[in-house]
């Protein structure tokens, strides 16, 4: 039950973020450099986080545990490896 709830929460959050990103892209129009996905992610988090609520408590613990740095490192490693694979397949 908890796993399903977590999965549904992530799916809903991802859908909200994608919708928000698409809105931002449309607003940026001819100026895609004005679009910043990290800003919309922060806005989404603010929209769903009640001060003193469960999400705020969870986010504090994730930050304290270093999740942001771990995700950044993992994404960087995946990007680097994808570039290596692309080069070797050429």
mmCIF file of N, CA and C in Angstrom:
data_model
loop_
_atom_site.group_PDB
_atom_site.id
_atom_site.type_symbol
_atom_site.label_atom_id
_atom_site.label_comp_id
_atom_site.label_asym_id
_atom_site.label_seq_id
_atom_site.Cartn_x
_atom_site.Cartn_y
_atom_site.Cartn_z
ATOM 1 N N UNK A 1 0.817 -1.188 0.000
ATOM 2 C CA UNK A 1 0.000 0.000 0.000
ATOM 3 C C UNK A 1 0.871 1.266 0.000
ATOM 4 N N UNK A 2 1.906 1.294 0.850
ATOM 5 C CA UNK A 2 2.774 2.475 0.917
ATOM 6 C C UNK A 2 3.527 2.675 -0.393
ATOM 7 N N UNK A 3 3.980 1.571 -1.003
ATOM 8 C CA UNK A 3 4.702 1.670 -2.275
ATOM 9 C C UNK A 3 3.797 2.225 -3.361
ATOM 10 N N UNK A 4 2.553 1.750 -3.401
ATOM 11 C CA UNK A 4 1.605 2.242 -4.401
ATOM 12 C C UNK A 4 1.313 3.728 -4.177
ATOM 13 N N UNK A 5 1.154 4.117 -2.927
ATOM 14 C CA UNK A 5 0.904 5.525 -2.614
ATOM 15 C C UNK A 5 2.083 6.395 -3.047
ATOM 16 N N UNK A 6 3.293 5.939 -2.755
ATOM 17 C CA UNK A 6 4.487 6.693 -3.156
ATOM 18 C C UNK A 6 4.574 6.792 -4.675
ATOM 19 N N UNK A 7 4.296 5.690 -5.367
ATOM 20 C CA UNK A 7 4.358 5.686 -6.832
ATOM 21 C C UNK A 7 3.312 6.629 -7.424
ATOM 22 N N UNK A 8 2.105 6.607 -6.884
ATOM 23 C CA UNK A 8 1.053 7.491 -7.380
ATOM 24 C C UNK A 8 1.397 8.961 -7.110
ATOM 25 N N UNK A 9 2.000 9.214 -5.965
ATOM 26 C CA UNK A 9 2.415 10.583 -5.639
ATOM 27 C C UNK A 9 3.458 11.073 -6.630
ATOM 28 N N UNK A 10 4.450 10.223 -6.919
ATOM 29 C CA UNK A 10 5.490 10.610 -7.880
ATOM 30 C C UNK A 10 4.907 10.795 -9.270
ATOM 31 N N UNK A 11 3.993 9.908 -9.672
ATOM 32 C CA UNK A 11 3.382 10.024 -10.998
ATOM 33 C C UNK A 11 2.580 11.319 -11.103
ATOM 34 N N UNK A 12 1.821 11.632 -10.074
ATOM 35 C CA UNK A 12 1.043 12.871 -10.076
ATOM 36 C C UNK A 12 1.933 14.100 -10.104
ATOM 37 N N UNK A 13 2.999 14.066 -9.327
ATOM 38 C CA UNK A 13 3.941 15.190 -9.306
ATOM 39 C C UNK A 13 4.611 15.365 -10.658
ATOM 40 N N UNK A 14 5.008 14.252 -11.269
ATOM 41 C CA UNK A 14 5.645 14.322 -12.589
ATOM 42 C C UNK A 14 4.680 14.896 -13.617
ATOM 43 N N UNK A 15 3.419 14.464 -13.574
ATOM 44 C CA UNK A 15 2.427 14.980 -14.517
ATOM 45 C C UNK A 15 2.227 16.481 -14.319
ATOM 46 N N UNK A 16 2.160 16.914 -13.058
ATOM 47 C CA UNK A 16 2.012 18.349 -12.781
ATOM 48 C C UNK A 16 3.220 19.131 -13.281
ATOM 49 N N UNK A 17 4.408 18.593 -13.064
ATOM 50 C CA UNK A 17 5.625 19.280 -13.500
ATOM 51 C C UNK A 17 5.685 19.372 -15.019
ATOM 52 N N UNK A 18 5.365 18.279 -15.708
ATOM 53 C CA UNK A 18 5.379 18.305 -17.174
ATOM 54 C C UNK A 18 4.375 19.318 -17.715
ATOM 55 N N UNK A 19 3.204 19.368 -17.105
ATOM 56 C CA UNK A 19 2.195 20.337 -17.532
ATOM 57 C C UNK A 19 2.694 21.766 -17.302
ATOM 58 N N UNK A 20 3.298 21.990 -16.159
ATOM 59 C CA UNK A 20 3.820 23.319 -15.835
ATOM 60 C C UNK A 20 4.958 23.710 -16.789
ATOM 61 N N UNK A 21 5.837 22.754 -17.094
ATOM 62 C CA UNK A 21 6.936 23.022 -18.018
ATOM 63 C C UNK A 21 6.408 23.380 -19.399
ATOM 64 N N UNK A 22 5.372 22.678 -19.842
ATOM 65 C CA UNK A 22 4.787 22.972 -21.153
ATOM 66 C C UNK A 22 4.182 24.378 -21.164
ATOM 67 N N UNK A 23 3.515 24.751 -20.084
ATOM 68 C CA UNK A 23 2.970 26.109 -19.985
ATOM 69 C C UNK A 23 4.086 27.147 -20.054
ATOM 70 N N UNK A 24 5.175 26.896 -19.339
ATOM 71 C CA UNK A 24 6.307 27.824 -19.343
ATOM 72 C C UNK A 24 6.930 27.927 -20.734
ATOM 73 N N UNK A 25 7.042 26.796 -21.427
ATOM 74 C CA UNK A 25 7.600 26.816 -22.793
ATOM 75 C C UNK A 25 6.725 27.649 -23.719
ATOM 76 N N UNK A 26 5.411 27.472 -23.600
ATOM 77 C CA UNK A 26 4.505 28.248 -24.447
ATOM 78 C C UNK A 26 4.639 29.742 -24.151
ATOM 79 N N UNK A 27 4.761 30.085 -22.880
ATOM 80 C CA UNK A 27 4.913 31.496 -22.506
ATOM 81 C C UNK A 27 6.235 32.067 -22.995
ATOM 82 N N UNK A 28 7.292 31.246 -23.001
ATOM 83 C CA UNK A 28 8.607 31.709 -23.461
ATOM 84 C C UNK A 28 8.586 31.985 -24.956
ATOM 85 N N UNK A 29 7.734 31.267 -25.693
ATOM 86 C CA UNK A 29 7.578 31.484 -27.125
ATOM 87 C C UNK A 29 8.870 31.406 -27.889
ATOM 88 N N UNK A 30 9.244 32.514 -28.524
ATOM 89 C CA UNK A 30 10.446 32.547 -29.352
ATOM 90 C C UNK A 30 11.727 32.653 -28.534
ATOM 91 N N UNK A 31 11.602 32.724 -27.243
ATOM 92 C CA UNK A 31 12.773 32.939 -26.404
ATOM 93 C C UNK A 31 12.963 31.771 -25.430
ATOM 94 N N UNK A 32 13.362 30.584 -25.945
ATOM 95 C CA UNK A 32 13.491 29.424 -25.077
ATOM 96 C C UNK A 32 14.533 29.592 -23.983
ATOM 97 N N UNK A 33 15.445 30.557 -24.138
ATOM 98 C CA UNK A 33 16.444 30.768 -23.088
ATOM 99 C C UNK A 33 15.794 31.298 -21.812
ATOM 100 N N UNK A 34 14.579 31.829 -21.929
ATOM 101 C CA UNK A 34 13.864 32.315 -20.749
ATOM 102 C C UNK A 34 13.282 31.169 -19.922
ATOM 103 N N UNK A 35 13.212 29.974 -20.500
ATOM 104 C CA UNK A 35 12.607 28.835 -19.819
ATOM 105 C C UNK A 35 13.598 28.192 -18.862
ATOM 106 N N UNK A 36 13.164 27.948 -17.624
ATOM 107 C CA UNK A 36 14.020 27.304 -16.628
ATOM 108 C C UNK A 36 13.216 26.221 -15.924
ATOM 109 N N UNK A 37 13.532 24.957 -16.203
ATOM 110 C CA UNK A 37 12.812 23.839 -15.602
ATOM 111 C C UNK A 37 12.988 23.807 -14.094
ATOM 112 N N UNK A 38 14.151 24.192 -13.577
ATOM 113 C CA UNK A 38 14.354 24.146 -12.133
ATOM 114 C C UNK A 38 13.437 25.128 -11.414
ATOM 115 N N UNK A 39 13.134 26.243 -12.052
ATOM 116 C CA UNK A 39 12.209 27.198 -11.457
ATOM 117 C C UNK A 39 10.821 26.593 -11.362
ATOM 118 N N UNK A 40 10.374 25.913 -12.407
ATOM 119 C CA UNK A 40 9.041 25.329 -12.356
ATOM 120 C C UNK A 40 8.984 24.185 -11.351
ATOM 121 N N UNK A 41 10.071 23.447 -11.179
ATOM 122 C CA UNK A 41 10.088 22.387 -10.168
ATOM 123 C C UNK A 41 9.961 22.998 -8.775
ATOM 124 N N UNK A 42 10.645 24.099 -8.543
ATOM 125 C CA UNK A 42 10.543 24.780 -7.249
ATOM 126 C C UNK A 42 9.131 25.315 -7.034
ATOM 127 N N UNK A 43 8.541 25.838 -8.095
ATOM 128 C CA UNK A 43 7.173 26.337 -7.990
ATOM 129 C C UNK A 43 6.213 25.201 -7.677
ATOM 130 N N UNK A 44 6.406 24.068 -8.322
ATOM 131 C CA UNK A 44 5.555 22.905 -8.069
ATOM 132 C C UNK A 44 5.686 22.471 -6.612
ATOM 133 N N UNK A 45 6.903 22.389 -6.128
ATOM 134 C CA UNK A 45 7.122 21.988 -4.739
ATOM 135 C C UNK A 45 6.409 22.956 -3.796
ATOM 136 N N UNK A 46 6.503 24.248 -4.080
ATOM 137 C CA UNK A 46 5.838 25.240 -3.232
ATOM 138 C C UNK A 46 4.321 25.077 -3.272
ATOM 139 N N UNK A 47 3.795 24.692 -4.429
ATOM 140 C CA UNK A 47 2.350 24.525 -4.573
ATOM 141 C C UNK A 47 1.816 23.363 -3.740
ATOM 142 N N UNK A 48 2.615 22.326 -3.561
ATOM 143 C CA UNK A 48 2.115 21.119 -2.887
ATOM 144 C C UNK A 48 2.631 20.960 -1.462
ATOM 145 N N UNK A 49 3.435 21.900 -0.990
ATOM 146 C CA UNK A 49 4.023 21.780 0.346
ATOM 147 C C UNK A 49 3.363 22.758 1.306
ATOM 148 N N UNK A 50 2.654 22.203 2.284
ATOM 149 C CA UNK A 50 2.058 23.034 3.334
ATOM 150 C C UNK A 50 3.104 23.287 4.412
ATOM 151 N N UNK A 51 3.257 24.528 4.848
ATOM 152 C CA UNK A 51 4.220 24.796 5.922
ATOM 153 C C UNK A 51 3.895 23.940 7.151
ATOM 154 N N UNK A 52 4.884 23.247 7.649
ATOM 155 C CA UNK A 52 4.681 22.401 8.818
ATOM 156 C C UNK A 52 3.985 21.086 8.528
ATOM 157 N N UNK A 53 3.722 20.804 7.244
ATOM 158 C CA UNK A 53 3.016 19.580 6.880
ATOM 159 C C UNK A 53 3.943 18.392 6.668
ATOM 160 N N UNK A 54 3.349 17.292 6.231
ATOM 161 C CA UNK A 54 4.113 16.057 6.043
ATOM 162 C C UNK A 54 5.131 16.179 4.919
ATOM 163 N N UNK A 55 4.756 16.845 3.830
ATOM 164 C CA UNK A 55 5.694 17.005 2.718
ATOM 165 C C UNK A 55 6.885 17.853 3.146
ATOM 166 N N UNK A 56 6.627 18.912 3.888
ATOM 167 C CA UNK A 56 7.720 19.764 4.369
ATOM 168 C C UNK A 56 8.665 18.969 5.263
ATOM 169 N N UNK A 57 8.110 18.142 6.140
ATOM 170 C CA UNK A 57 8.944 17.320 7.024
ATOM 171 C C UNK A 57 9.782 16.336 6.215
ATOM 172 N N UNK A 58 9.160 15.714 5.222
ATOM 173 C CA UNK A 58 9.881 14.753 4.385
ATOM 174 C C UNK A 58 10.990 15.441 3.592
ATOM 175 N N UNK A 59 10.700 16.597 3.026
ATOM 176 C CA UNK A 59 11.708 17.325 2.254
ATOM 177 C C UNK A 59 12.891 17.751 3.119
ATOM 178 N N UNK A 60 12.612 18.164 4.358
ATOM 179 C CA UNK A 60 13.709 18.521 5.269
ATOM 180 C C UNK A 60 14.632 17.335 5.503
ATOM 181 N N UNK A 61 14.051 16.157 5.703
ATOM 182 C CA UNK A 61 14.861 14.964 5.945
ATOM 183 C C UNK A 61 15.643 14.551 4.706
ATOM 184 N N UNK A 62 15.022 14.660 3.538
ATOM 185 C CA UNK A 62 15.726 14.327 2.296
ATOM 186 C C UNK A 62 16.913 15.259 2.088
ATOM 187 N N UNK A 63 16.720 16.542 2.343
ATOM 188 C CA UNK A 63 17.820 17.506 2.228
ATOM 189 C C UNK A 63 18.917 17.189 3.239
ATOM 190 N N UNK A 64 18.515 16.908 4.483
ATOM 191 C CA UNK A 64 19.484 16.608 5.535
ATOM 192 C C UNK A 64 20.306 15.377 5.180
ATOM 193 N N UNK A 65 19.671 14.403 4.544
ATOM 194 C CA UNK A 65 20.352 13.157 4.181
ATOM 195 C C UNK A 65 21.185 13.287 2.907
ATOM 196 N N UNK A 66 21.093 14.432 2.239
ATOM 197 C CA UNK A 66 21.920 14.651 1.054
ATOM 198 C C UNK A 66 21.338 14.110 -0.238
ATOM 199 N N UNK A 67 20.025 13.973 -0.309
ATOM 200 C CA UNK A 67 19.418 13.420 -1.522
ATOM 201 C C UNK A 67 19.703 14.278 -2.752
ATOM 202 N N UNK A 68 19.639 15.590 -2.611
ATOM 203 C CA UNK A 68 19.856 16.470 -3.772
ATOM 204 C C UNK A 68 21.228 16.216 -4.397
ATOM 205 N N UNK A 69 22.256 16.131 -3.558
ATOM 206 C CA UNK A 69 23.612 15.882 -4.063
ATOM 207 C C UNK A 69 23.707 14.506 -4.708
ATOM 208 N N UNK A 70 23.055 13.519 -4.114
ATOM 209 C CA UNK A 70 23.088 12.164 -4.673
ATOM 210 C C UNK A 70 22.409 12.119 -6.038
ATOM 211 N N UNK A 71 21.280 12.788 -6.174
ATOM 212 C CA UNK A 71 20.575 12.814 -7.460
ATOM 213 C C UNK A 71 21.409 13.561 -8.496
ATOM 214 N N UNK A 72 21.981 14.694 -8.120
ATOM 215 C CA UNK A 72 22.840 15.444 -9.044
ATOM 216 C C UNK A 72 23.996 14.575 -9.536
ATOM 217 N N UNK A 73 24.638 13.857 -8.617
ATOM 218 C CA UNK A 73 25.760 12.990 -8.971
ATOM 219 C C UNK A 73 25.310 11.868 -9.896
ATOM 220 N N UNK A 74 24.158 11.274 -9.603
ATOM 221 C CA UNK A 74 23.648 10.178 -10.426
ATOM 222 C C UNK A 74 23.306 10.649 -11.839
ATOM 223 N N UNK A 75 22.670 11.800 -11.948
ATOM 224 C CA UNK A 75 22.321 12.336 -13.271
ATOM 225 C C UNK A 75 23.587 12.663 -14.052
ATOM 226 N N UNK A 76 24.573 13.248 -13.392
ATOM 227 C CA UNK A 76 25.843 13.568 -14.048
ATOM 228 C C UNK A 76 26.519 12.291 -14.549
ATOM 229 N N UNK A 77 26.516 11.234 -13.733
ATOM 230 C CA UNK A 77 27.136 9.966 -14.128
ATOM 231 C C UNK A 77 26.416 9.363 -15.334
ATOM 232 N N UNK A 78 25.095 9.426 -15.337
ATOM 233 C CA UNK A 78 24.332 8.890 -16.465
ATOM 234 C C UNK A 78 24.607 9.687 -17.735
ATOM 235 N N UNK A 79 24.669 11.004 -17.619
ATOM 236 C CA UNK A 79 24.951 11.861 -18.779
ATOM 237 C C UNK A 79 26.341 11.561 -19.336
ATOM 238 N N UNK A 80 27.321 11.464 -18.446
ATOM 239 C CA UNK A 80 28.694 11.181 -18.868
ATOM 240 C C UNK A 80 28.776 9.835 -19.572
ATOM 241 N N UNK A 81 28.126 8.837 -19.008
ATOM 242 C CA UNK A 81 28.162 7.498 -19.613
ATOM 243 C C UNK A 81 27.436 7.491 -20.957
ATOM 244 N N UNK A 82 26.337 8.204 -21.066
ATOM 245 C CA UNK A 82 25.616 8.285 -22.340
ATOM 246 C C UNK A 82 26.500 8.907 -23.413
ATOM 247 N N UNK A 83 27.253 9.938 -23.039
ATOM 248 C CA UNK A 83 28.173 10.565 -23.993
ATOM 249 C C UNK A 83 29.268 9.593 -24.409
ATOM 250 N N UNK A 84 29.791 8.814 -23.463
ATOM 251 C CA UNK A 84 30.821 7.821 -23.782
ATOM 252 C C UNK A 84 30.274 6.767 -24.740
ATOM 253 N N UNK A 85 29.068 6.308 -24.474
ATOM 254 C CA UNK A 85 28.462 5.293 -25.339
ATOM 255 C C UNK A 85 28.200 5.841 -26.734
ATOM 256 N N UNK A 86 27.793 7.098 -26.808
ATOM 257 C CA UNK A 86 27.547 7.720 -28.112
ATOM 258 C C UNK A 86 28.842 7.795 -28.908
ATOM 259 N N UNK A 87 29.928 8.188 -28.262
ATOM 260 C CA UNK A 87 31.218 8.321 -28.945
ATOM 261 C C UNK A 87 31.705 6.968 -29.448
ATOM 262 N N UNK A 88 31.576 5.927 -28.638
ATOM 263 C CA UNK A 88 32.074 4.608 -29.050
ATOM 264 C C UNK A 88 31.202 3.969 -30.121
ATOM 265 N N UNK A 89 29.948 4.417 -30.252
ATOM 266 C CA UNK A 89 29.083 3.821 -31.270
ATOM 267 C C UNK A 89 29.206 4.518 -32.617
ATOM 268 N N UNK A 90 29.936 5.625 -32.672
ATOM 269 C CA UNK A 90 30.064 6.368 -33.938
ATOM 270 C C UNK A 90 31.065 5.746 -34.856
#
